[in-house]
């Protein structure tokens, strides 16, 4: 009798573990990842926010561990080795080169690594997992869009006195880019599955995204559309080239002063990178380096056409250039 009870309890525990390591674990870990994307990353986090950020990461890691146990042995490739080396170099750069506050930036990078591992693991063998991922991203995108609409209508206050709509960010630009990322995933999925719910989410986000006036978001989503219709575009390449050129020109003159400022920032950043091409200035040092670079640039070019485009900023507006300046070509 006692042996039967023991076997029954053991069977129950095994079944419970299988359930925990099932799709609920996938929902949990994906939810943790998306929660991190909704935290404000463009400010220095307080101790409470740091604890919250790391808590979500740890919870997601536990969920990933359960998923790995369920999926069994995963065949890792050279790409995973590259990701691991890149993250290791990022940590070494912080430890030995950087002299800047980067607590929140560290959490962002940890989130990206966690997201990569998570998606890599669960997509190895799990069928239908793309639907869970896209639905989670659609929820996050719609949430951000609703947040923006409530700010635009005056029901909620924006996070900046200069703009009416910022979502959970300090600026409408990052909000637009965030929505564009969610839109891109949803659009690709819709063209494959013709999912009506995802289609509705796409329409809703498309209504909100232009209101952010983010050229990067609009251009990025245009590229996604181009890839979806690449066969047609290649067939009618002359008309397509004209359309692309017109679109880029419109986006430039849409906010010309801002566009000139971005061009100037990239020129200065590239000049500063040349001084420390291998290791960079250290993680978190982009803003400081850019400010010094602007002073040196105008000392050498006092009559530059960019004299009206100079300004103070705490954002790079070009993540590739930021990584190059902070971590060098080694990264």
PDB file of C-alpha atoms in Angstrom:
ATOM      1  CA  UNK A   1       0.000   0.000   0.000  1.00  0.00           C
ATOM      2  CA  UNK A   2       2.782   2.432   1.018  1.00  0.00           C
ATOM      3  CA  UNK A   3       4.728   1.572  -2.137  1.00  0.00           C
ATOM      4  CA  UNK A   4       1.688   2.313  -4.328  1.00  0.00           C
ATOM      5  CA  UNK A   5       1.201   5.678  -2.630  1.00  0.00           C
ATOM      6  CA  UNK A   6       4.883   6.472  -3.136  1.00  0.00           C
ATOM      7  CA  UNK A   7       4.645   5.542  -6.835  1.00  0.00           C
ATOM      8  CA  UNK A   8       1.488   7.637  -7.230  1.00  0.00           C
ATOM      9  CA  UNK A   9       3.145  10.667  -5.633  1.00  0.00           C
ATOM     10  CA  UNK A  10       6.227  10.191  -7.828  1.00  0.00           C
ATOM     11  CA  UNK A  11       4.030   9.965 -10.944  1.00  0.00           C
ATOM     12  CA  UNK A  12       2.128  13.100  -9.921  1.00  0.00           C
ATOM     13  CA  UNK A  13       5.360  15.026  -9.382  1.00  0.00           C
ATOM     14  CA  UNK A  14       6.678  13.933 -12.792  1.00  0.00           C
ATOM     15  CA  UNK A  15       3.437  15.008 -14.473  1.00  0.00           C
ATOM     16  CA  UNK A  16       3.563  18.331 -12.641  1.00  0.00           C
ATOM     17  CA  UNK A  17       7.140  18.903 -13.817  1.00  0.00           C
ATOM     18  CA  UNK A  18       6.117  18.144 -17.398  1.00  0.00           C
ATOM     19  CA  UNK A  19       3.289  20.648 -17.119  1.00  0.00           C
ATOM     20  CA  UNK A  20       5.586  23.310 -15.645  1.00  0.00           C
ATOM     21  CA  UNK A  21       8.076  22.692 -18.433  1.00  0.00           C
ATOM     22  CA  UNK A  22       5.328  22.948 -21.027  1.00  0.00           C
ATOM     23  CA  UNK A  23       3.810  25.919 -22.783  1.00  0.00           C
ATOM     24  CA  UNK A  24       3.057  27.783 -19.571  1.00  0.00           C
ATOM     25  CA  UNK A  25       6.810  28.037 -19.092  1.00  0.00           C
ATOM     26  CA  UNK A  26       7.142  29.400 -22.598  1.00  0.00           C
ATOM     27  CA  UNK A  27       4.450  31.997 -21.922  1.00  0.00           C
ATOM     28  CA  UNK A  28       6.154  32.914 -18.642  1.00  0.00           C
ATOM     29  CA  UNK A  29       9.621  33.374 -20.100  1.00  0.00           C
ATOM     30  CA  UNK A  30       8.350  35.267 -23.153  1.00  0.00           C
ATOM     31  CA  UNK A  31       6.262  37.425 -20.853  1.00  0.00           C
ATOM     32  CA  UNK A  32       9.344  38.242 -18.774  1.00  0.00           C
ATOM     33  CA  UNK A  33      11.218  39.281 -21.885  1.00  0.00           C
ATOM     34  CA  UNK A  34       8.395  41.540 -23.081  1.00  0.00           C
ATOM     35  CA  UNK A  35       7.969  43.080 -19.619  1.00  0.00           C
ATOM     36  CA  UNK A  36      11.598  44.145 -19.772  1.00  0.00           C
ATOM     37  CA  UNK A  37      11.001  45.855 -23.113  1.00  0.00           C
ATOM     38  CA  UNK A  38       8.273  47.970 -21.522  1.00  0.00           C
ATOM     39  CA  UNK A  39      10.511  49.256 -18.710  1.00  0.00           C
ATOM     40  CA  UNK A  40      11.922  52.727 -19.338  1.00  0.00           C
ATOM     41  CA  UNK A  41      15.460  52.178 -20.546  1.00  0.00           C
ATOM     42  CA  UNK A  42      16.384  55.765 -21.414  1.00  0.00           C
ATOM     43  CA  UNK A  43      16.827  56.975 -17.824  1.00  0.00           C
ATOM     44  CA  UNK A  44      19.198  55.979 -15.033  1.00  0.00           C
ATOM     45  CA  UNK A  45      17.309  53.440 -12.973  1.00  0.00           C
ATOM     46  CA  UNK A  46      16.861  53.711  -9.225  1.00  0.00           C
ATOM     47  CA  UNK A  47      17.792  50.859  -6.885  1.00  0.00           C
ATOM     48  CA  UNK A  48      14.176  49.659  -6.881  1.00  0.00           C
ATOM     49  CA  UNK A  49      14.035  49.618 -10.674  1.00  0.00           C
ATOM     50  CA  UNK A  50      17.352  47.751 -10.850  1.00  0.00           C
ATOM     51  CA  UNK A  51      15.999  45.126  -8.453  1.00  0.00           C
ATOM     52  CA  UNK A  52      12.822  44.851 -10.511  1.00  0.00           C
ATOM     53  CA  UNK A  53      14.778  44.522 -13.762  1.00  0.00           C
ATOM     54  CA  UNK A  54      17.115  41.833 -12.435  1.00  0.00           C
ATOM     55  CA  UNK A  55      14.185  40.037 -10.784  1.00  0.00           C
ATOM     56  CA  UNK A  56      12.379  39.730 -14.112  1.00  0.00           C
ATOM     57  CA  UNK A  57      15.593  38.529 -15.772  1.00  0.00           C
ATOM     58  CA  UNK A  58      16.152  35.842 -13.121  1.00  0.00           C
ATOM     59  CA  UNK A  59      12.551  34.676 -13.390  1.00  0.00           C
ATOM     60  CA  UNK A  60      12.939  34.448 -17.157  1.00  0.00           C
ATOM     61  CA  UNK A  61      16.206  32.502 -16.800  1.00  0.00           C
ATOM     62  CA  UNK A  62      14.474  29.963 -14.541  1.00  0.00           C
ATOM     63  CA  UNK A  63      11.726  29.563 -17.118  1.00  0.00           C
ATOM     64  CA  UNK A  64      14.314  29.129 -19.874  1.00  0.00           C
ATOM     65  CA  UNK A  65      16.024  26.461 -17.775  1.00  0.00           C
ATOM     66  CA  UNK A  66      12.762  24.535 -17.488  1.00  0.00           C
ATOM     67  CA  UNK A  67      12.242  24.862 -21.231  1.00  0.00           C
ATOM     68  CA  UNK A  68      15.742  23.556 -21.960  1.00  0.00           C
ATOM     69  CA  UNK A  69      15.054  20.571 -19.707  1.00  0.00           C
ATOM     70  CA  UNK A  70      11.896  19.842 -21.660  1.00  0.00           C
ATOM     71  CA  UNK A  71      13.457  20.254 -25.076  1.00  0.00           C
ATOM     72  CA  UNK A  72      16.493  18.166 -24.261  1.00  0.00           C
ATOM     73  CA  UNK A  73      19.901  18.689 -25.782  1.00  0.00           C
ATOM     74  CA  UNK A  74      20.124  21.628 -28.141  1.00  0.00           C
ATOM     75  CA  UNK A  75      22.665  21.648 -30.949  1.00  0.00           C
ATOM     76  CA  UNK A  76      24.452  24.944 -30.537  1.00  0.00           C
ATOM     77  CA  UNK A  77      26.144  26.516 -33.558  1.00  0.00           C
ATOM     78  CA  UNK A  78      29.018  28.928 -34.131  1.00  0.00           C
ATOM     79  CA  UNK A  79      26.503  31.780 -33.999  1.00  0.00           C
ATOM     80  CA  UNK A  80      25.774  30.988 -30.339  1.00  0.00           C
ATOM     81  CA  UNK A  81      29.515  30.982 -29.646  1.00  0.00           C
ATOM     82  CA  UNK A  82      29.730  34.426 -31.260  1.00  0.00           C
ATOM     83  CA  UNK A  83      26.882  35.716 -29.062  1.00  0.00           C
ATOM     84  CA  UNK A  84      28.604  34.327 -25.943  1.00  0.00           C
ATOM     85  CA  UNK A  85      31.951  35.909 -26.876  1.00  0.00           C
ATOM     86  CA  UNK A  86      30.258  39.218 -27.647  1.00  0.00           C
ATOM     87  CA  UNK A  87      28.547  39.254 -24.237  1.00  0.00           C
ATOM     88  CA  UNK A  88      31.804  38.266 -22.516  1.00  0.00           C
ATOM     89  CA  UNK A  89      33.636  41.136 -24.236  1.00  0.00           C
ATOM     90  CA  UNK A  90      30.831  43.488 -23.177  1.00  0.00           C
ATOM     91  CA  UNK A  91      31.383  42.474 -19.524  1.00  0.00           C
ATOM     92  CA  UNK A  92      35.170  42.824 -19.870  1.00  0.00           C
ATOM     93  CA  UNK A  93      34.753  46.255 -21.445  1.00  0.00           C
ATOM     94  CA  UNK A  94      32.648  47.364 -18.469  1.00  0.00           C
ATOM     95  CA  UNK A  95      35.104  45.918 -15.959  1.00  0.00           C
ATOM     96  CA  UNK A  96      38.360  47.264 -17.413  1.00  0.00           C
ATOM     97  CA  UNK A  97      37.615  50.143 -19.808  1.00  0.00           C
ATOM     98  CA  UNK A  98      34.389  51.880 -18.844  1.00  0.00           C
ATOM     99  CA  UNK A  99      34.259  54.644 -16.235  1.00  0.00           C
ATOM    100  CA  UNK A 100      30.609  55.504 -16.790  1.00  0.00           C
ATOM    101  CA  UNK A 101      27.326  54.570 -14.996  1.00  0.00           C
ATOM    102  CA  UNK A 102      25.814  51.726 -16.987  1.00  0.00           C
ATOM    103  CA  UNK A 103      23.542  49.780 -14.597  1.00  0.00           C
ATOM    104  CA  UNK A 104      20.425  50.083 -16.772  1.00  0.00           C
ATOM    105  CA  UNK A 105      22.413  49.474 -19.971  1.00  0.00           C
ATOM    106  CA  UNK A 106      23.736  46.251 -18.469  1.00  0.00           C
ATOM    107  CA  UNK A 107      20.169  45.065 -17.880  1.00  0.00           C
ATOM    108  CA  UNK A 108      19.207  45.876 -21.473  1.00  0.00           C
ATOM    109  CA  UNK A 109      22.068  43.789 -22.875  1.00  0.00           C
ATOM    110  CA  UNK A 110      21.308  40.933 -20.465  1.00  0.00           C
ATOM    111  CA  UNK A 111      17.706  41.065 -21.686  1.00  0.00           C
ATOM    112  CA  UNK A 112      18.813  40.809 -25.324  1.00  0.00           C
ATOM    113  CA  UNK A 113      21.040  37.808 -24.583  1.00  0.00           C
ATOM    114  CA  UNK A 114      18.222  36.158 -22.630  1.00  0.00           C
ATOM    115  CA  UNK A 115      15.796  36.787 -25.483  1.00  0.00           C
ATOM    116  CA  UNK A 116      18.195  35.230 -28.000  1.00  0.00           C
ATOM    117  CA  UNK A 117      18.780  32.115 -25.881  1.00  0.00           C
ATOM    118  CA  UNK A 118      15.075  31.789 -25.153  1.00  0.00           C
ATOM    119  CA  UNK A 119      13.973  32.017 -28.775  1.00  0.00           C
ATOM    120  CA  UNK A 120      16.844  29.802 -29.912  1.00  0.00           C
ATOM    121  CA  UNK A 121      15.867  27.078 -27.433  1.00  0.00           C
ATOM    122  CA  UNK A 122      12.104  27.038 -27.812  1.00  0.00           C
ATOM    123  CA  UNK A 123      12.165  27.217 -31.596  1.00  0.00           C
ATOM    124  CA  UNK A 124      14.484  24.212 -31.867  1.00  0.00           C
ATOM    125  CA  UNK A 125      11.727  21.596 -31.825  1.00  0.00           C
ATOM    126  CA  UNK A 126       8.548  23.170 -30.447  1.00  0.00           C
ATOM    127  CA  UNK A 127       5.770  23.396 -33.042  1.00  0.00           C
ATOM    128  CA  UNK A 128       3.477  26.401 -33.151  1.00  0.00           C
ATOM    129  CA  UNK A 129       5.754  28.448 -30.914  1.00  0.00           C
ATOM    130  CA  UNK A 130       5.868  31.257 -33.483  1.00  0.00           C
ATOM    131  CA  UNK A 131       2.226  32.002 -32.700  1.00  0.00           C
ATOM    132  CA  UNK A 132       2.976  32.444 -28.991  1.00  0.00           C
ATOM    133  CA  UNK A 133       5.899  34.755 -29.731  1.00  0.00           C
ATOM    134  CA  UNK A 134       4.023  36.900 -32.251  1.00  0.00           C
ATOM    135  CA  UNK A 135       0.891  37.150 -30.086  1.00  0.00           C
ATOM    136  CA  UNK A 136       3.034  38.272 -27.139  1.00  0.00           C
ATOM    137  CA  UNK A 137       4.733  40.892 -29.310  1.00  0.00           C
ATOM    138  CA  UNK A 138       1.359  42.024 -30.661  1.00  0.00           C
ATOM    139  CA  UNK A 139       0.062  42.510 -27.105  1.00  0.00           C
ATOM    140  CA  UNK A 140       3.131  44.582 -26.212  1.00  0.00           C
ATOM    141  CA  UNK A 141       2.799  46.696 -29.377  1.00  0.00           C
ATOM    142  CA  UNK A 142      -0.917  47.320 -28.861  1.00  0.00           C
ATOM    143  CA  UNK A 143      -0.290  48.190 -25.208  1.00  0.00           C
ATOM    144  CA  UNK A 144       2.296  50.787 -26.204  1.00  0.00           C
ATOM    145  CA  UNK A 145      -0.070  52.146 -28.863  1.00  0.00           C
ATOM    146  CA  UNK A 146      -2.953  52.485 -26.383  1.00  0.00           C
ATOM    147  CA  UNK A 147      -0.582  54.183 -23.949  1.00  0.00           C
ATOM    148  CA  UNK A 148       0.289  56.709 -26.659  1.00  0.00           C
ATOM    149  CA  UNK A 149      -3.323  57.348 -27.644  1.00  0.00           C
ATOM    150  CA  UNK A 150      -4.276  58.051 -24.018  1.00  0.00           C
ATOM    151  CA  UNK A 151      -1.414  60.571 -23.842  1.00  0.00           C
ATOM    152  CA  UNK A 152      -2.387  62.149 -27.157  1.00  0.00           C
ATOM    153  CA  UNK A 153      -5.983  62.623 -26.008  1.00  0.00           C
ATOM    154  CA  UNK A 154      -4.897  64.128 -22.696  1.00  0.00           C
ATOM    155  CA  UNK A 155      -6.079  61.268 -20.498  1.00  0.00           C
ATOM    156  CA  UNK A 156      -2.479  60.526 -19.476  1.00  0.00           C
ATOM    157  CA  UNK A 157       0.551  62.789 -19.269  1.00  0.00           C
ATOM    158  CA  UNK A 158       3.472  62.269 -21.623  1.00  0.00           C
ATOM    159  CA  UNK A 159       6.941  61.719 -20.198  1.00  0.00           C
ATOM    160  CA  UNK A 160       8.241  64.866 -21.885  1.00  0.00           C
ATOM    161  CA  UNK A 161       6.957  68.441 -21.722  1.00  0.00           C
ATOM    162  CA  UNK A 162       8.052  68.946 -25.337  1.00  0.00           C
ATOM    163  CA  UNK A 163       5.875  66.187 -26.801  1.00  0.00           C
ATOM    164  CA  UNK A 164       2.290  65.085 -26.445  1.00  0.00           C
ATOM    165  CA  UNK A 165       2.921  61.368 -26.948  1.00  0.00           C
ATOM    166  CA  UNK A 166       5.879  59.317 -25.708  1.00  0.00           C
ATOM    167  CA  UNK A 167       4.345  56.013 -24.587  1.00  0.00           C
ATOM    168  CA  UNK A 168       6.467  54.415 -21.878  1.00  0.00           C
ATOM    169  CA  UNK A 169       9.553  56.226 -23.230  1.00  0.00           C
ATOM    170  CA  UNK A 170      10.921  59.733 -22.765  1.00  0.00           C
ATOM    171  CA  UNK A 171      10.680  60.513 -26.457  1.00  0.00           C
ATOM    172  CA  UNK A 172       8.253  59.682 -29.249  1.00  0.00           C
ATOM    173  CA  UNK A 173      11.109  58.405 -31.454  1.00  0.00           C
ATOM    174  CA  UNK A 174      11.913  55.277 -29.412  1.00  0.00           C
ATOM    175  CA  UNK A 175       8.195  54.673 -29.003  1.00  0.00           C
ATOM    176  CA  UNK A 176       7.746  54.669 -32.780  1.00  0.00           C
ATOM    177  CA  UNK A 177      10.711  52.320 -33.235  1.00  0.00           C
ATOM    178  CA  UNK A 178       9.336  49.957 -30.586  1.00  0.00           C
ATOM    179  CA  UNK A 179       5.967  49.805 -32.357  1.00  0.00           C
ATOM    180  CA  UNK A 180       7.751  49.312 -35.703  1.00  0.00           C
ATOM    181  CA  UNK A 181       9.599  46.263 -34.328  1.00  0.00           C
ATOM    182  CA  UNK A 182       6.342  44.698 -33.129  1.00  0.00           C
ATOM    183  CA  UNK A 183       4.684  45.621 -36.415  1.00  0.00           C
ATOM    184  CA  UNK A 184       7.452  43.943 -38.405  1.00  0.00           C
ATOM    185  CA  UNK A 185       7.078  40.617 -36.592  1.00  0.00           C
ATOM    186  CA  UNK A 186       3.291  40.738 -36.832  1.00  0.00           C
ATOM    187  CA  UNK A 187       3.359  41.661 -40.542  1.00  0.00           C
ATOM    188  CA  UNK A 188       5.651  38.767 -41.447  1.00  0.00           C
ATOM    189  CA  UNK A 189       3.456  36.363 -39.477  1.00  0.00           C
ATOM    190  CA  UNK A 190       0.277  37.717 -41.082  1.00  0.00           C
ATOM    191  CA  UNK A 191       1.587  37.196 -44.608  1.00  0.00           C
ATOM    192  CA  UNK A 192       2.307  33.572 -43.679  1.00  0.00           C
ATOM    193  CA  UNK A 193      -0.795  32.670 -41.658  1.00  0.00           C
ATOM    194  CA  UNK A 194      -3.407  35.331 -42.553  1.00  0.00           C
ATOM    195  CA  UNK A 195      -4.324  35.556 -38.863  1.00  0.00           C
ATOM    196  CA  UNK A 196      -7.256  38.006 -38.481  1.00  0.00           C
ATOM    197  CA  UNK A 197      -6.422  38.923 -34.872  1.00  0.00           C
ATOM    198  CA  UNK A 198      -2.847  39.793 -35.832  1.00  0.00           C
ATOM    199  CA  UNK A 199      -4.217  41.689 -38.829  1.00  0.00           C
ATOM    200  CA  UNK A 200      -6.349  43.817 -36.501  1.00  0.00           C
ATOM    201  CA  UNK A 201      -3.343  44.514 -34.277  1.00  0.00           C
ATOM    202  CA  UNK A 202      -1.345  45.565 -37.344  1.00  0.00           C
ATOM    203  CA  UNK A 203      -4.028  48.070 -38.406  1.00  0.00           C
ATOM    204  CA  UNK A 204      -4.219  49.498 -34.876  1.00  0.00           C
ATOM    205  CA  UNK A 205      -0.451  49.936 -34.596  1.00  0.00           C
ATOM    206  CA  UNK A 206      -0.245  51.393 -38.123  1.00  0.00           C
ATOM    207  CA  UNK A 207      -2.683  54.113 -37.084  1.00  0.00           C
ATOM    208  CA  UNK A 208      -0.532  55.092 -34.098  1.00  0.00           C
ATOM    209  CA  UNK A 209       3.010  54.750 -35.474  1.00  0.00           C
ATOM    210  CA  UNK A 210       2.902  57.759 -37.886  1.00  0.00           C
ATOM    211  CA  UNK A 211       1.776  59.961 -34.977  1.00  0.00           C
ATOM    212  CA  UNK A 212       5.171  59.391 -33.338  1.00  0.00           C
ATOM    213  CA  UNK A 213       6.779  61.158 -36.351  1.00  0.00           C
ATOM    214  CA  UNK A 214       9.713  58.757 -36.123  1.00  0.00           C
ATOM    215  CA  UNK A 215      11.452  58.581 -39.498  1.00  0.00           C
ATOM    216  CA  UNK A 216      13.530  55.609 -38.380  1.00  0.00           C
ATOM    217  CA  UNK A 217      10.388  53.664 -37.507  1.00  0.00           C
ATOM    218  CA  UNK A 218       8.707  54.503 -40.805  1.00  0.00           C
ATOM    219  CA  UNK A 219      11.812  53.694 -42.849  1.00  0.00           C
ATOM    220  CA  UNK A 220      12.370  50.420 -40.987  1.00  0.00           C
ATOM    221  CA  UNK A 221       8.800  49.299 -41.578  1.00  0.00           C
ATOM    222  CA  UNK A 222       9.042  50.315 -45.236  1.00  0.00           C
ATOM    223  CA  UNK A 223      12.040  47.977 -45.549  1.00  0.00           C
ATOM    224  CA  UNK A 224       9.947  45.156 -44.086  1.00  0.00           C
ATOM    225  CA  UNK A 225       7.233  45.817 -46.680  1.00  0.00           C
ATOM    226  CA  UNK A 226       9.856  45.914 -49.433  1.00  0.00           C
ATOM    227  CA  UNK A 227      11.134  42.485 -48.355  1.00  0.00           C
ATOM    228  CA  UNK A 228       7.599  41.107 -48.359  1.00  0.00           C
ATOM    229  CA  UNK A 229       7.031  42.300 -51.942  1.00  0.00           C
ATOM    230  CA  UNK A 230      10.593  41.809 -53.158  1.00  0.00           C
ATOM    231  CA  UNK A 231       9.551  39.660 -56.127  1.00  0.00           C
ATOM    232  CA  UNK A 232       7.248  42.371 -57.457  1.00  0.00           C
ATOM    233  CA  UNK A 233       9.832  45.079 -56.734  1.00  0.00           C
ATOM    234  CA  UNK A 234      12.618  43.231 -58.562  1.00  0.00           C
ATOM    235  CA  UNK A 235      10.284  42.742 -61.514  1.00  0.00           C
ATOM    236  CA  UNK A 236       9.522  46.481 -61.612  1.00  0.00           C
ATOM    237  CA  UNK A 237      12.859  47.699 -60.295  1.00  0.00           C
ATOM    238  CA  UNK A 238      12.928  51.049 -62.119  1.00  0.00           C
ATOM    239  CA  UNK A 239       9.634  52.224 -60.651  1.00  0.00           C
ATOM    240  CA  UNK A 240      10.653  50.812 -57.276  1.00  0.00           C
ATOM    241  CA  UNK A 241      13.945  52.741 -57.233  1.00  0.00           C
ATOM    242  CA  UNK A 242      12.124  55.976 -57.980  1.00  0.00           C
ATOM    243  CA  UNK A 243       9.589  55.259 -55.227  1.00  0.00           C
ATOM    244  CA  UNK A 244      12.353  54.481 -52.713  1.00  0.00           C
ATOM    245  CA  UNK A 245      14.281  57.644 -53.635  1.00  0.00           C
ATOM    246  CA  UNK A 246      11.132  59.768 -53.289  1.00  0.00           C
ATOM    247  CA  UNK A 247      10.349  58.187 -49.911  1.00  0.00           C
ATOM    248  CA  UNK A 248      13.848  58.853 -48.550  1.00  0.00           C
ATOM    249  CA  UNK A 249      13.721  62.452 -49.822  1.00  0.00           C
ATOM    250  CA  UNK A 250      10.340  63.039 -48.166  1.00  0.00           C
ATOM    251  CA  UNK A 251      11.584  61.595 -44.881  1.00  0.00           C
ATOM    252  CA  UNK A 252      14.647  63.862 -45.030  1.00  0.00           C
ATOM    253  CA  UNK A 253      12.729  67.083 -45.669  1.00  0.00           C
ATOM    254  CA  UNK A 254       9.978  66.002 -43.254  1.00  0.00           C
ATOM    255  CA  UNK A 255      12.271  67.103 -40.391  1.00  0.00           C
ATOM    256  CA  UNK A 256      15.327  68.461 -42.183  1.00  0.00           C
ATOM    257  CA  UNK A 257      16.905  70.122 -39.161  1.00  0.00           C
ATOM    258  CA  UNK A 258      16.709  66.912 -37.178  1.00  0.00           C
ATOM    259  CA  UNK A 259      18.063  64.899 -40.124  1.00  0.00           C
ATOM    260  CA  UNK A 260      21.054  67.237 -40.481  1.00  0.00           C
ATOM    261  CA  UNK A 261      21.698  66.883 -36.758  1.00  0.00           C
ATOM    262  CA  UNK A 262      21.775  63.070 -37.050  1.00  0.00           C
ATOM    263  CA  UNK A 263      24.182  63.261 -39.993  1.00  0.00           C
ATOM    264  CA  UNK A 264      26.463  65.576 -38.014  1.00  0.00           C
ATOM    265  CA  UNK A 265      26.379  63.261 -34.972  1.00  0.00           C
ATOM    266  CA  UNK A 266      27.446  60.301 -37.112  1.00  0.00           C
ATOM    267  CA  UNK A 267      30.309  62.273 -38.673  1.00  0.00           C
ATOM    268  CA  UNK A 268      31.615  63.329 -35.253  1.00  0.00           C
ATOM    269  CA  UNK A 269      31.142  59.841 -33.798  1.00  0.00           C
ATOM    270  CA  UNK A 270      33.080  58.304 -36.689  1.00  0.00           C
ATOM    271  CA  UNK A 271      35.922  60.778 -36.140  1.00  0.00           C
ATOM    272  CA  UNK A 272      36.048  59.907 -32.436  1.00  0.00           C
ATOM    273  CA  UNK A 273      36.021  56.171 -33.158  1.00  0.00           C
ATOM    274  CA  UNK A 274      39.157  56.585 -35.276  1.00  0.00           C
ATOM    275  CA  UNK A 275      41.040  57.666 -32.130  1.00  0.00           C
ATOM    276  CA  UNK A 276      40.260  54.367 -30.334  1.00  0.00           C
ATOM    277  CA  UNK A 277      39.316  51.990 -33.150  1.00  0.00           C
ATOM    278  CA  UNK A 278      39.963  48.649 -31.420  1.00  0.00           C
ATOM    279  CA  UNK A 279      38.484  48.863 -27.907  1.00  0.00           C
ATOM    280  CA  UNK A 280      36.420  52.042 -28.021  1.00  0.00           C
ATOM    281  CA  UNK A 281      35.950  54.589 -25.238  1.00  0.00           C
ATOM    282  CA  UNK A 282      34.145  52.178 -22.896  1.00  0.00           C
ATOM    283  CA  UNK A 283      30.507  51.182 -22.472  1.00  0.00           C
ATOM    284  CA  UNK A 284      28.371  54.188 -21.525  1.00  0.00           C
ATOM    285  CA  UNK A 285      30.832  56.763 -22.852  1.00  0.00           C
ATOM    286  CA  UNK A 286      29.131  57.707 -26.120  1.00  0.00           C
ATOM    287  CA  UNK A 287      27.508  60.951 -24.928  1.00  0.00           C
ATOM    288  CA  UNK A 288      30.707  62.212 -23.267  1.00  0.00           C
ATOM    289  CA  UNK A 289      32.797  61.299 -26.307  1.00  0.00           C
ATOM    290  CA  UNK A 290      30.324  62.932 -28.708  1.00  0.00           C
ATOM    291  CA  UNK A 291      30.341  66.191 -26.732  1.00  0.00           C
ATOM    292  CA  UNK A 292      34.148  66.352 -26.824  1.00  0.00           C
ATOM    293  CA  UNK A 293      34.113  65.436 -30.503  1.00  0.00           C
ATOM    294  CA  UNK A 294      31.754  68.300 -31.339  1.00  0.00           C
ATOM    295  CA  UNK A 295      34.059  70.821 -29.670  1.00  0.00           C
ATOM    296  CA  UNK A 296      37.065  69.505 -31.601  1.00  0.00           C
ATOM    297  CA  UNK A 297      35.114  69.451 -34.876  1.00  0.00           C
ATOM    298  CA  UNK A 298      34.047  73.104 -34.673  1.00  0.00           C
ATOM    299  CA  UNK A 299      37.510  74.146 -33.510  1.00  0.00           C
ATOM    300  CA  UNK A 300      38.780  72.774 -36.829  1.00  0.00           C
ATOM    301  CA  UNK A 301      35.724  73.778 -38.912  1.00  0.00           C
ATOM    302  CA  UNK A 302      34.340  77.039 -37.462  1.00  0.00           C
ATOM    303  CA  UNK A 303      32.380  77.802 -40.657  1.00  0.00           C
ATOM    304  CA  UNK A 304      30.845  74.341 -40.984  1.00  0.00           C
ATOM    305  CA  UNK A 305      27.391  73.984 -42.522  1.00  0.00           C
ATOM    306  CA  UNK A 306      26.432  71.964 -39.442  1.00  0.00           C
ATOM    307  CA  UNK A 307      26.784  74.939 -37.073  1.00  0.00           C
ATOM    308  CA  UNK A 308      22.981  75.201 -36.787  1.00  0.00           C
ATOM    309  CA  UNK A 309      22.606  71.453 -36.293  1.00  0.00           C
ATOM    310  CA  UNK A 310      24.707  71.082 -33.162  1.00  0.00           C
ATOM    311  CA  UNK A 311      22.984  70.232 -29.896  1.00  0.00           C
ATOM    312  CA  UNK A 312      23.224  68.340 -26.647  1.00  0.00           C
ATOM    313  CA  UNK A 313      21.770  64.851 -26.583  1.00  0.00           C
ATOM    314  CA  UNK A 314      21.711  61.856 -24.294  1.00  0.00           C
ATOM    315  CA  UNK A 315      20.769  59.440 -27.101  1.00  0.00           C
ATOM    316  CA  UNK A 316      22.835  58.088 -29.982  1.00  0.00           C
ATOM    317  CA  UNK A 317      19.999  57.688 -32.532  1.00  0.00           C
ATOM    318  CA  UNK A 318      22.277  55.121 -34.205  1.00  0.00           C
ATOM    319  CA  UNK A 319      22.945  51.995 -32.131  1.00  0.00           C
ATOM    320  CA  UNK A 320      25.519  50.649 -34.594  1.00  0.00           C
ATOM    321  CA  UNK A 321      27.581  53.809 -34.308  1.00  0.00           C
ATOM    322  CA  UNK A 322      27.157  53.832 -30.529  1.00  0.00           C
ATOM    323  CA  UNK A 323      28.498  50.277 -30.215  1.00  0.00           C
ATOM    324  CA  UNK A 324      31.385  51.113 -32.549  1.00  0.00           C
ATOM    325  CA  UNK A 325      32.383  54.184 -30.513  1.00  0.00           C
ATOM    326  CA  UNK A 326      31.981  52.515 -27.104  1.00  0.00           C
ATOM    327  CA  UNK A 327      33.288  49.012 -27.815  1.00  0.00           C
ATOM    328  CA  UNK A 328      35.416  49.413 -30.920  1.00  0.00           C
ATOM    329  CA  UNK A 329      35.741  47.219 -33.958  1.00  0.00           C
ATOM    330  CA  UNK A 330      36.536  44.177 -31.758  1.00  0.00           C
ATOM    331  CA  UNK A 331      32.870  43.972 -30.851  1.00  0.00           C
TER     332      UNK A 331
END
